[in-house]
mmCIF file of C-alpha atoms and ligand atoms in Angstrom:
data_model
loop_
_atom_site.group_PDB
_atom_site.id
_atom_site.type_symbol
_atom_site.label_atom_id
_atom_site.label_comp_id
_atom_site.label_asym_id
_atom_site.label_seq_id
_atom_site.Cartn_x
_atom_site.Cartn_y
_atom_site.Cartn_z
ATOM 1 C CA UNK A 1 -48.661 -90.473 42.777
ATOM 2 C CA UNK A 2 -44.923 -89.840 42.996
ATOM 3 C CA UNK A 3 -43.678 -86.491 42.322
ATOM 4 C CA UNK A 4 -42.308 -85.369 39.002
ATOM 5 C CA UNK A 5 -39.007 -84.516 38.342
ATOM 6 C CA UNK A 6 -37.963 -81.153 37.728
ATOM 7 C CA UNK A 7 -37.848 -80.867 34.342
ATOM 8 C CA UNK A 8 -41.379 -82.746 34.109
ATOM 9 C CA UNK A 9 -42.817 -79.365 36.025
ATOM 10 C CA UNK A 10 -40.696 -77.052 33.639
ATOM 11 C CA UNK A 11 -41.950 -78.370 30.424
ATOM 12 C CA UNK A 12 -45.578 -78.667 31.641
ATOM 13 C CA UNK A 13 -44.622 -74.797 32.413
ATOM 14 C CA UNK A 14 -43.734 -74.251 29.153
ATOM 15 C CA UNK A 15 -46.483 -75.270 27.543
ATOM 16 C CA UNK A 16 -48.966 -73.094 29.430
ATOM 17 C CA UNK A 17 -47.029 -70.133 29.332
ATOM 18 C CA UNK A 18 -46.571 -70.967 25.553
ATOM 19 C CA UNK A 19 -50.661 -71.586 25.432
ATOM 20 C CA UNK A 20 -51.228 -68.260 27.438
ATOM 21 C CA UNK A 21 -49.010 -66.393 25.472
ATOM 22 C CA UNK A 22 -49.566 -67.549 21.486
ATOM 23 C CA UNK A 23 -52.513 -69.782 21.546
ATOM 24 C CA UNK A 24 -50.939 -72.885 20.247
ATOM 25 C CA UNK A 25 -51.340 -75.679 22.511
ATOM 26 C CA UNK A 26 -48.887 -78.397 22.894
ATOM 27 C CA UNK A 27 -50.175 -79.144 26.630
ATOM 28 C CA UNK A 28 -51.595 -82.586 25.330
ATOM 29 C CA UNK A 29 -48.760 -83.607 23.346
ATOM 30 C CA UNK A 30 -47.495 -87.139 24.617
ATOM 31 C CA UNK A 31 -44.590 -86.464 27.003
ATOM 32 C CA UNK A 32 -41.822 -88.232 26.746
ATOM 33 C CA UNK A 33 -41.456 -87.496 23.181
ATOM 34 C CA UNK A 34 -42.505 -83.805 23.680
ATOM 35 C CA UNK A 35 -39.910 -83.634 26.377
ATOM 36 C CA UNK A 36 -37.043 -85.360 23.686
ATOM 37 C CA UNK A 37 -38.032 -82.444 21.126
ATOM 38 C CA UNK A 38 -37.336 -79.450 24.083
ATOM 39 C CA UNK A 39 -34.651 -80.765 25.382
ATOM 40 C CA UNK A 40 -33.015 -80.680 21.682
ATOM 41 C CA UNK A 41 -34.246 -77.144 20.722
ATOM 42 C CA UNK A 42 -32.408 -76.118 24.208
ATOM 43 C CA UNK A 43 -29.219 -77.077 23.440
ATOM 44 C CA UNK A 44 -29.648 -75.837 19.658
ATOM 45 C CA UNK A 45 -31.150 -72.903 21.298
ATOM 46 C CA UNK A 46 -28.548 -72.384 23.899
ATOM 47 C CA UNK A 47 -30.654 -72.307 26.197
ATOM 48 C CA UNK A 48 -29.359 -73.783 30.252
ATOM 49 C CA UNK A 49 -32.611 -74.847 31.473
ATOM 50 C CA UNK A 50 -36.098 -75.380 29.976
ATOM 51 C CA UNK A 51 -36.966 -72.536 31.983
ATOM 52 C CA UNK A 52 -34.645 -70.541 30.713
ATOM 53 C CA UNK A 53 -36.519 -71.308 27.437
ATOM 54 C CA UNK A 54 -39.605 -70.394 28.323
ATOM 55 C CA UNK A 55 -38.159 -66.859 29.555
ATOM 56 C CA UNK A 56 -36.930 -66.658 26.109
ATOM 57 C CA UNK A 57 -39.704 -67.560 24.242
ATOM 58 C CA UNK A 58 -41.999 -65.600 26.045
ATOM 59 C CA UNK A 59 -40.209 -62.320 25.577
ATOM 60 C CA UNK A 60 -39.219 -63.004 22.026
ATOM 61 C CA UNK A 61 -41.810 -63.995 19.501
ATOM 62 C CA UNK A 62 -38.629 -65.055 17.123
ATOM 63 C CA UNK A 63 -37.529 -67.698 19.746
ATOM 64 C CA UNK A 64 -41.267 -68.863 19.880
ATOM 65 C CA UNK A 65 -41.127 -69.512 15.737
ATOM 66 C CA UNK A 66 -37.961 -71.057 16.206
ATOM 67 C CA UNK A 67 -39.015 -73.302 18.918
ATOM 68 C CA UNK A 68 -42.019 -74.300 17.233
ATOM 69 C CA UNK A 69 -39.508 -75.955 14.108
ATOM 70 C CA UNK A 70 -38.867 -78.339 17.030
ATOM 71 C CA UNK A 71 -41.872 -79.209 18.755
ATOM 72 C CA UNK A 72 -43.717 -79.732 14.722
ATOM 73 C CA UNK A 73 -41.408 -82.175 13.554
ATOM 74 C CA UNK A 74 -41.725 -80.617 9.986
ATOM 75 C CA UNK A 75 -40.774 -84.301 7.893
ATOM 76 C CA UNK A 76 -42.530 -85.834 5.569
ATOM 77 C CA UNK A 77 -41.769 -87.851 2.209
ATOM 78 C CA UNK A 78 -43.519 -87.975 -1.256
ATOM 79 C CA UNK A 79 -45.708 -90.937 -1.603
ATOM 80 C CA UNK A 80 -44.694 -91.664 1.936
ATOM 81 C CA UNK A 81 -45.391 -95.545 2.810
ATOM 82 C CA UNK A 82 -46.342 -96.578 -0.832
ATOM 83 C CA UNK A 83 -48.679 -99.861 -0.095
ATOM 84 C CA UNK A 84 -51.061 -96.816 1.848
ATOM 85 C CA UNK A 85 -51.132 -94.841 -1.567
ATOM 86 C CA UNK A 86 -51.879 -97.558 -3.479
ATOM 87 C CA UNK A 87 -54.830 -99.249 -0.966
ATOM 88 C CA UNK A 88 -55.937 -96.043 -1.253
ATOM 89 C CA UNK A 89 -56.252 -96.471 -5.285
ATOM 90 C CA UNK A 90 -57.944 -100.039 -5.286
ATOM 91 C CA UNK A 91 -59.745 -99.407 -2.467
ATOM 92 C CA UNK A 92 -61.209 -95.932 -2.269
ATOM 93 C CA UNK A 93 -60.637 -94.164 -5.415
ATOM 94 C CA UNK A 94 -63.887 -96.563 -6.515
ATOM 95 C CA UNK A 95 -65.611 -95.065 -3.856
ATOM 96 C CA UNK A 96 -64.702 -91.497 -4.823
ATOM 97 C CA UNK A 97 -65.789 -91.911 -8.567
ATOM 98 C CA UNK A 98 -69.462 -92.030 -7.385
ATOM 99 C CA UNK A 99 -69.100 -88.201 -5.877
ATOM 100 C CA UNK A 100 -70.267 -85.402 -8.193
ATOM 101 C CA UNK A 101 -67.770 -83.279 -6.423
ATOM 102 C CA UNK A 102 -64.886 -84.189 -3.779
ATOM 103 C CA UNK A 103 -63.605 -82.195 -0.486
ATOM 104 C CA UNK A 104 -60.357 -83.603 1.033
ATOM 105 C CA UNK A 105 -59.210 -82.570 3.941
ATOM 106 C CA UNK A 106 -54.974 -83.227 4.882
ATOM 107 C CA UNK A 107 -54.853 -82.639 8.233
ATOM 108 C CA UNK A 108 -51.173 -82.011 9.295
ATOM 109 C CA UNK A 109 -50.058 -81.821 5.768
ATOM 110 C CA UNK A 110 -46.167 -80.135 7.027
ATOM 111 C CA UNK A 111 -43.937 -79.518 4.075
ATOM 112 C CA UNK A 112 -46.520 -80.064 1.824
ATOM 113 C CA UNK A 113 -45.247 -84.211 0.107
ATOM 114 C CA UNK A 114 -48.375 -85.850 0.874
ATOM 115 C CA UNK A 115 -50.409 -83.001 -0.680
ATOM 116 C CA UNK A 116 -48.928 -83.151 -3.992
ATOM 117 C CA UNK A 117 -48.722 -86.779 -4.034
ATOM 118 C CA UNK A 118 -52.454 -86.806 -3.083
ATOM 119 C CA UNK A 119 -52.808 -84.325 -6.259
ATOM 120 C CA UNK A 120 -50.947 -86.486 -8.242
ATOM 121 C CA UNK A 121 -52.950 -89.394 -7.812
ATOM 122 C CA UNK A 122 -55.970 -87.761 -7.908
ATOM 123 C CA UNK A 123 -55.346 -86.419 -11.672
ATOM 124 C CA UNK A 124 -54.222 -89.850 -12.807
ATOM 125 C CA UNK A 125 -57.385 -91.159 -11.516
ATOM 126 C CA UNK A 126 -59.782 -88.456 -13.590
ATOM 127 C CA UNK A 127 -60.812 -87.163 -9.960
ATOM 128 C CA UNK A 128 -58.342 -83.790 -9.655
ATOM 129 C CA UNK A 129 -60.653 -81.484 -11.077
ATOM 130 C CA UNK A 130 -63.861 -82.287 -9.366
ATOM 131 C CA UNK A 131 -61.616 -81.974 -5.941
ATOM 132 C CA UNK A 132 -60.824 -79.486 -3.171
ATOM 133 C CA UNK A 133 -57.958 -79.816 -1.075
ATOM 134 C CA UNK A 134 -58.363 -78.480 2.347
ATOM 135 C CA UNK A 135 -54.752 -78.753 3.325
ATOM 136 C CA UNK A 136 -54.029 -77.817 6.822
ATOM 137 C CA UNK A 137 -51.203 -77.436 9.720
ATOM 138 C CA UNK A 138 -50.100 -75.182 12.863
ATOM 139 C CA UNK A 139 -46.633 -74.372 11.123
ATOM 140 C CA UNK A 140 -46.665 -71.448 9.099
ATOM 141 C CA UNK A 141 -43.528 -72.139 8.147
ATOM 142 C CA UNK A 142 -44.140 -75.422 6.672
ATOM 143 C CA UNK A 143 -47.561 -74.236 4.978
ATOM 144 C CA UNK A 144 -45.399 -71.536 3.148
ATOM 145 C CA UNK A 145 -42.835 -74.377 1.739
ATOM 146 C CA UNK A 146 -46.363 -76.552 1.048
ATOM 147 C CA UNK A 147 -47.482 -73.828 -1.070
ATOM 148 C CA UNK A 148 -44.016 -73.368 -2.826
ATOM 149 C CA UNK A 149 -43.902 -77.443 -3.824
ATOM 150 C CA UNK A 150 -39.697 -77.038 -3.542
ATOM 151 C CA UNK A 151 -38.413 -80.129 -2.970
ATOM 152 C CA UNK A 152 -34.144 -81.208 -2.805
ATOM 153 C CA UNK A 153 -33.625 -82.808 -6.682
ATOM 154 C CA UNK A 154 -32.273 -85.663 -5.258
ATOM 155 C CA UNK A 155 -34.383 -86.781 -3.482
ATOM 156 C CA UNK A 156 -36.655 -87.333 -6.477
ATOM 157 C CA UNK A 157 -34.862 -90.727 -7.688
ATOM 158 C CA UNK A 158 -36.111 -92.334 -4.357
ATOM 159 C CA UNK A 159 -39.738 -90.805 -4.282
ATOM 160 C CA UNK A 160 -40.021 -92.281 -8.222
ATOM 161 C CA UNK A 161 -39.188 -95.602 -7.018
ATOM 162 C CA UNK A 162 -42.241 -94.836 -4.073
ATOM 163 C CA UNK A 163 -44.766 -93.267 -6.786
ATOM 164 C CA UNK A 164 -43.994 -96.122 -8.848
ATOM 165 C CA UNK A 165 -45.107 -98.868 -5.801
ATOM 166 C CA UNK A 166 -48.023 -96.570 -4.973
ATOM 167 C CA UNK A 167 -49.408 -97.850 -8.723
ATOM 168 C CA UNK A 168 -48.014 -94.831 -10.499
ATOM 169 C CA UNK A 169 -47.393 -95.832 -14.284
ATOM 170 C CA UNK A 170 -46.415 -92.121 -15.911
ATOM 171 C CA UNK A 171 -43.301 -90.525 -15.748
ATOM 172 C CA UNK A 172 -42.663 -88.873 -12.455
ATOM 173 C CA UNK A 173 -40.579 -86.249 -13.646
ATOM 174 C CA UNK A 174 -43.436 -84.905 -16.282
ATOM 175 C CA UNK A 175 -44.726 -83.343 -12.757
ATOM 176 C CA UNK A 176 -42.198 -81.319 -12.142
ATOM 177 C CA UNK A 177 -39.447 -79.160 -13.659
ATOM 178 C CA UNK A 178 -36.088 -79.226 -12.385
ATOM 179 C CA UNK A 179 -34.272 -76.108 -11.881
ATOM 180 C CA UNK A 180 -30.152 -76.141 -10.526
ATOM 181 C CA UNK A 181 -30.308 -78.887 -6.869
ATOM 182 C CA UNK A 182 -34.310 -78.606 -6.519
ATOM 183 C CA UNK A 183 -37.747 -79.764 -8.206
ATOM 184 C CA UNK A 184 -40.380 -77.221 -8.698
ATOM 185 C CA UNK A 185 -44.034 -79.294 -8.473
ATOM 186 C CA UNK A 186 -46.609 -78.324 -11.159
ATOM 187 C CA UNK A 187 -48.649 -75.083 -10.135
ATOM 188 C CA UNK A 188 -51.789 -76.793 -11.939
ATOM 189 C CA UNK A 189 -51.944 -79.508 -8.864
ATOM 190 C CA UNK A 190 -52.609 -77.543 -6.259
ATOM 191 C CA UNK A 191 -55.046 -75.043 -8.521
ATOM 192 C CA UNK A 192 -58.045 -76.045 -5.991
ATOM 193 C CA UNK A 193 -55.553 -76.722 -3.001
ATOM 194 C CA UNK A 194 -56.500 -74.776 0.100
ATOM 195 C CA UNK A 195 -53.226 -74.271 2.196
ATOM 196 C CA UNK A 196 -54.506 -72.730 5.823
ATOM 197 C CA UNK A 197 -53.660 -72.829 9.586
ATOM 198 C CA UNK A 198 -55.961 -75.158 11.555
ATOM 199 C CA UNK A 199 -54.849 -76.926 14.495
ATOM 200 C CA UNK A 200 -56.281 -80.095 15.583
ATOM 201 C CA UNK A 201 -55.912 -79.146 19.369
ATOM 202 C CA UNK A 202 -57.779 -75.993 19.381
ATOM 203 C CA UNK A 203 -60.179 -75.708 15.952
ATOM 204 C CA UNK A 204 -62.973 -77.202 14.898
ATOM 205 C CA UNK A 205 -64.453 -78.443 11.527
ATOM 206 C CA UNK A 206 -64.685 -76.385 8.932
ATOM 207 C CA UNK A 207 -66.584 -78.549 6.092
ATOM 208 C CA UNK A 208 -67.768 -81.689 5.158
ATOM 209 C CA UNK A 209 -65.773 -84.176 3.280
ATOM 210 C CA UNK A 210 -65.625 -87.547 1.637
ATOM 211 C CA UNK A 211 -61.982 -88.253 2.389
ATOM 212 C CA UNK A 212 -59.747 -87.373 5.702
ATOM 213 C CA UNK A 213 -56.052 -88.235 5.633
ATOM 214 C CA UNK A 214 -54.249 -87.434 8.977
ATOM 215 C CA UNK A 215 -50.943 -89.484 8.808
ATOM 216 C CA UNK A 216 -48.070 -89.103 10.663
ATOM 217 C CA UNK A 217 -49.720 -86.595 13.674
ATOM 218 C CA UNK A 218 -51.642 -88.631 16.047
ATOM 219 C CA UNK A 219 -48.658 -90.144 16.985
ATOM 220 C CA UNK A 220 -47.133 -86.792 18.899
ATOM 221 C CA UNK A 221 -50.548 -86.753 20.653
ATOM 222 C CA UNK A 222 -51.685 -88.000 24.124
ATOM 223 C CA UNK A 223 -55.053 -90.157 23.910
ATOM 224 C CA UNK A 224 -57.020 -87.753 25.136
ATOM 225 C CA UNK A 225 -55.816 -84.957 22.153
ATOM 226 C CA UNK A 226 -56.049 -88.199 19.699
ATOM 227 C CA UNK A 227 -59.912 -88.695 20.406
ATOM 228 C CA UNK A 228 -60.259 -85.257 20.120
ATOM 229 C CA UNK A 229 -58.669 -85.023 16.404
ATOM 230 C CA UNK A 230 -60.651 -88.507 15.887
ATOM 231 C CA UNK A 231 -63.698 -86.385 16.683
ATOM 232 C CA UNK A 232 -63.007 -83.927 14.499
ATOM 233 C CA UNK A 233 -62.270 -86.365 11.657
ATOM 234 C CA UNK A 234 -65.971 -88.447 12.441
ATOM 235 C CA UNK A 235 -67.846 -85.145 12.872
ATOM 236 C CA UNK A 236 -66.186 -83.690 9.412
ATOM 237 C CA UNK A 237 -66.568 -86.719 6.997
ATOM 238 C CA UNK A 238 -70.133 -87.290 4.824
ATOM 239 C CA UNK A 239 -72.065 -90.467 5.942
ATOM 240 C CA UNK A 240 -69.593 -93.245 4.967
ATOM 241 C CA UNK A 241 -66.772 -91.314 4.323
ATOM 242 C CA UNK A 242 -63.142 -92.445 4.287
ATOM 243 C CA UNK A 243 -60.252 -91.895 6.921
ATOM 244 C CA UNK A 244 -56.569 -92.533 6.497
ATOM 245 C CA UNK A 245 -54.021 -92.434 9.214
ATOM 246 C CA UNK A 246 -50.406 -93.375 9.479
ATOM 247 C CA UNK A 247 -48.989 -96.723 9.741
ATOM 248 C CA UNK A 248 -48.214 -96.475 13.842
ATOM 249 C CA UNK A 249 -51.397 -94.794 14.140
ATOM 250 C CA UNK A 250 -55.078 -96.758 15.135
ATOM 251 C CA UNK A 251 -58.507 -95.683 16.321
ATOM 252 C CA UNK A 252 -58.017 -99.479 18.072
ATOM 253 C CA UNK A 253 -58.179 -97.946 21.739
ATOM 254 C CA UNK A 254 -59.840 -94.823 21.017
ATOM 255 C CA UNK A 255 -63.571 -92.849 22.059
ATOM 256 C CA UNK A 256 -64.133 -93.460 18.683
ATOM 257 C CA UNK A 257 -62.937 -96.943 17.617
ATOM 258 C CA UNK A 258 -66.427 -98.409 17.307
ATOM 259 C CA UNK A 259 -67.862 -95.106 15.002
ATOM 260 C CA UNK A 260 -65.269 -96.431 12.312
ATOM 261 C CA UNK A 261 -64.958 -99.923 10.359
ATOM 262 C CA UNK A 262 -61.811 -100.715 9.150
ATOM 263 C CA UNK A 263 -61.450 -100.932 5.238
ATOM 264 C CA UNK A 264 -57.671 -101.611 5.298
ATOM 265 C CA UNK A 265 -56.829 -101.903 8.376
ATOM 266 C CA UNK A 266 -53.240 -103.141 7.449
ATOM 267 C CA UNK A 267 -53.183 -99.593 6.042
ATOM 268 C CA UNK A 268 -55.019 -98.000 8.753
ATOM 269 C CA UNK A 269 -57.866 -96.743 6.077
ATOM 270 C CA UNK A 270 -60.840 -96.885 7.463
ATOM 271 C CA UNK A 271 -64.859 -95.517 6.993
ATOM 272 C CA UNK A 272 -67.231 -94.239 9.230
ATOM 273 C CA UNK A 273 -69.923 -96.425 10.554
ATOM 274 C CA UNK A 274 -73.039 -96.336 9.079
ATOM 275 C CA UNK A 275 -74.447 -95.122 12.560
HETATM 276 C C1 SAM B 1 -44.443 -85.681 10.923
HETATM 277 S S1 SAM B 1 -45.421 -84.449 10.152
HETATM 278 C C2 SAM B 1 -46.494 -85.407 9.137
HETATM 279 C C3 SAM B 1 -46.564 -84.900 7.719
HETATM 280 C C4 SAM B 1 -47.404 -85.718 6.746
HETATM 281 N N1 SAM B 1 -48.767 -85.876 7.208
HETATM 282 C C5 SAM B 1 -46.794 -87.067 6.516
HETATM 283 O O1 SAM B 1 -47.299 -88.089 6.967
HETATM 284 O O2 SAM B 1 -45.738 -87.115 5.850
HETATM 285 C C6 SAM B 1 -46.489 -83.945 11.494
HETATM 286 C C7 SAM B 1 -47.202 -82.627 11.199
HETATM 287 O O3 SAM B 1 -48.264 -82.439 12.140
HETATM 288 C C8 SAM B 1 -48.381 -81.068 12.390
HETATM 289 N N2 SAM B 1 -49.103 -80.857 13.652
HETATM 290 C C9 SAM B 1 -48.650 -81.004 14.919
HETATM 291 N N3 SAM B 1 -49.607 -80.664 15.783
HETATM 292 C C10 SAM B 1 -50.699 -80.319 15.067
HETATM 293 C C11 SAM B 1 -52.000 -79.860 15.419
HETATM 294 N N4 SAM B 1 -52.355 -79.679 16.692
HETATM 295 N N5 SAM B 1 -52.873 -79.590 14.425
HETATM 296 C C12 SAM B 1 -52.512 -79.762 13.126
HETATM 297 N N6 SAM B 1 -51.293 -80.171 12.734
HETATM 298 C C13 SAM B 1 -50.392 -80.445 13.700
HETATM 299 C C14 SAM B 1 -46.938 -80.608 12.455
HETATM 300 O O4 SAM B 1 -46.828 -79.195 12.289
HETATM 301 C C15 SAM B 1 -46.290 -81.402 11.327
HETATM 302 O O5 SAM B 1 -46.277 -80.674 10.148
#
């Protein structure tokens, strides 16, 4: 094994005095992207060295929240890769109709986009009010704006255009009201919406559901973090339930690739085995 470079050591430093010190742990966070995000936050941070950083961060729980804006990536989109939304329609909306009563769980949820446009589709499908929306992520920051459903007013014509190629046929703008530069989402879609802090690296499972969307997360994570969320996902769903990731993300080379069948698979939706 050769050695690692400095900076390798610092940032591995980082994240267990950061683990030690607030409980969030990034330590199995795939590195060379992890170590893209710090380097960033340092400059924006003015911060010399990443161990300079951690000296911060350690002493000042501010500098830890602000840090933590980096290592989240906080972005997300409404109706966020469109042909996903609407597989999910054709293909497991069916599926859902034959529940009595629905638990969804959005693992990683951020800023909230993928939560409403889950709600949305959900009440044009007759299936909003028999639903709960577990809706979870480690940045309180982002849950807060999630729970607000603010979003920039122009960037409404574009998510239209994405509702409308996820199979959306109303009006998009009947679900929400727009006040000065921003777009306030209907308070009657997240009614049984359960915003909460859960993190995929150190919780477990919390409930049984039908449906588990997790898009846009497993990415950050080293394969040995990803079969633990994957784990959490198999352990969490109802016999046969349905799991949606992102469209870089696969259980292909995972612990768990043979406990799921694809349904999708273009869209990476897939449902747990019947073993
Ligand atoms: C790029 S966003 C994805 C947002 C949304 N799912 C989407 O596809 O648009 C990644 C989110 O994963 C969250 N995240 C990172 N690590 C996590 C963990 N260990 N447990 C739960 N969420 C995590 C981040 O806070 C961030 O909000």
């Amino acid at each position: 094994m050769t050695n690692p470079d400095s900076a390798t050591i610092e940032l591995r430093m980082l994240m267990e005095a950061i683990y030690l010190k607030y409980s969030y742990d990034f330590r199995d966070y795939s590195g060379a992207s992890q170590k893209r995000r710090v380097l960033h936050a340092l400059h924006q941070m003015d911060c010399a060295t990443i161990s300079e950083l951690q000296a911060r961060v350690l002493h000042d729980p501010e500098a830890f929240m602000q840090l933590l804006q980096f290592l989240t990536i906080p972005t997300s989109e409404m109706f966020r890769d469109p042909s996903y939304f609407l597989a999910l329609r054709e293909h497991v909306v069916p599926h859902l109709h034959t529940y009595a009563s629905l638990k969804i769980w959005i693992a990683g949820c951020s800023t909230g986009e993928e939560v409403y446009s889950m709600a949305i589709m959900l009440k044009e499908e007759g299936l909003l009010e028999r639903s709960i929306i577990y809706a979870t992520d480690i940045n309180p920051h982002s849950l807060e704006r999630a729970r607000k459903g603010v979003y920039p007013l122009e960037r409404m014509r574009a998510y239209t255009a994405s509702y409308q190629m996820a199979g959306g046929e109303a009006a998009f703008s009947d679900y929400f009201t727009a006040a000065y530069d921003s777009a306030l989402f209907d308070r009657s879609l997240i009614e049984n919406v359960s915003f909460a802090d859960h993190s995929l690296a150190t919780d477990s499972v919390f409930s049984e559901t039908q449906l588990v969307c997790c898009r846009n997360v497993l990415i950050y994570f080293n394969r040995k973090l990803q079969d633990r969320a994957l784990g959490l996902f198999r352990e969490s769903l109802c016999h046969r339930g349905f799991l949606g990731l992102g469209s870089k993300e696969s259980i292909d080379f995972s612990a768990y690739a043979g406990a799921f069948e694809p349904l999708v698979k273009a869209e990476r939706i897939y449902r747990k085995g019947a073993k």
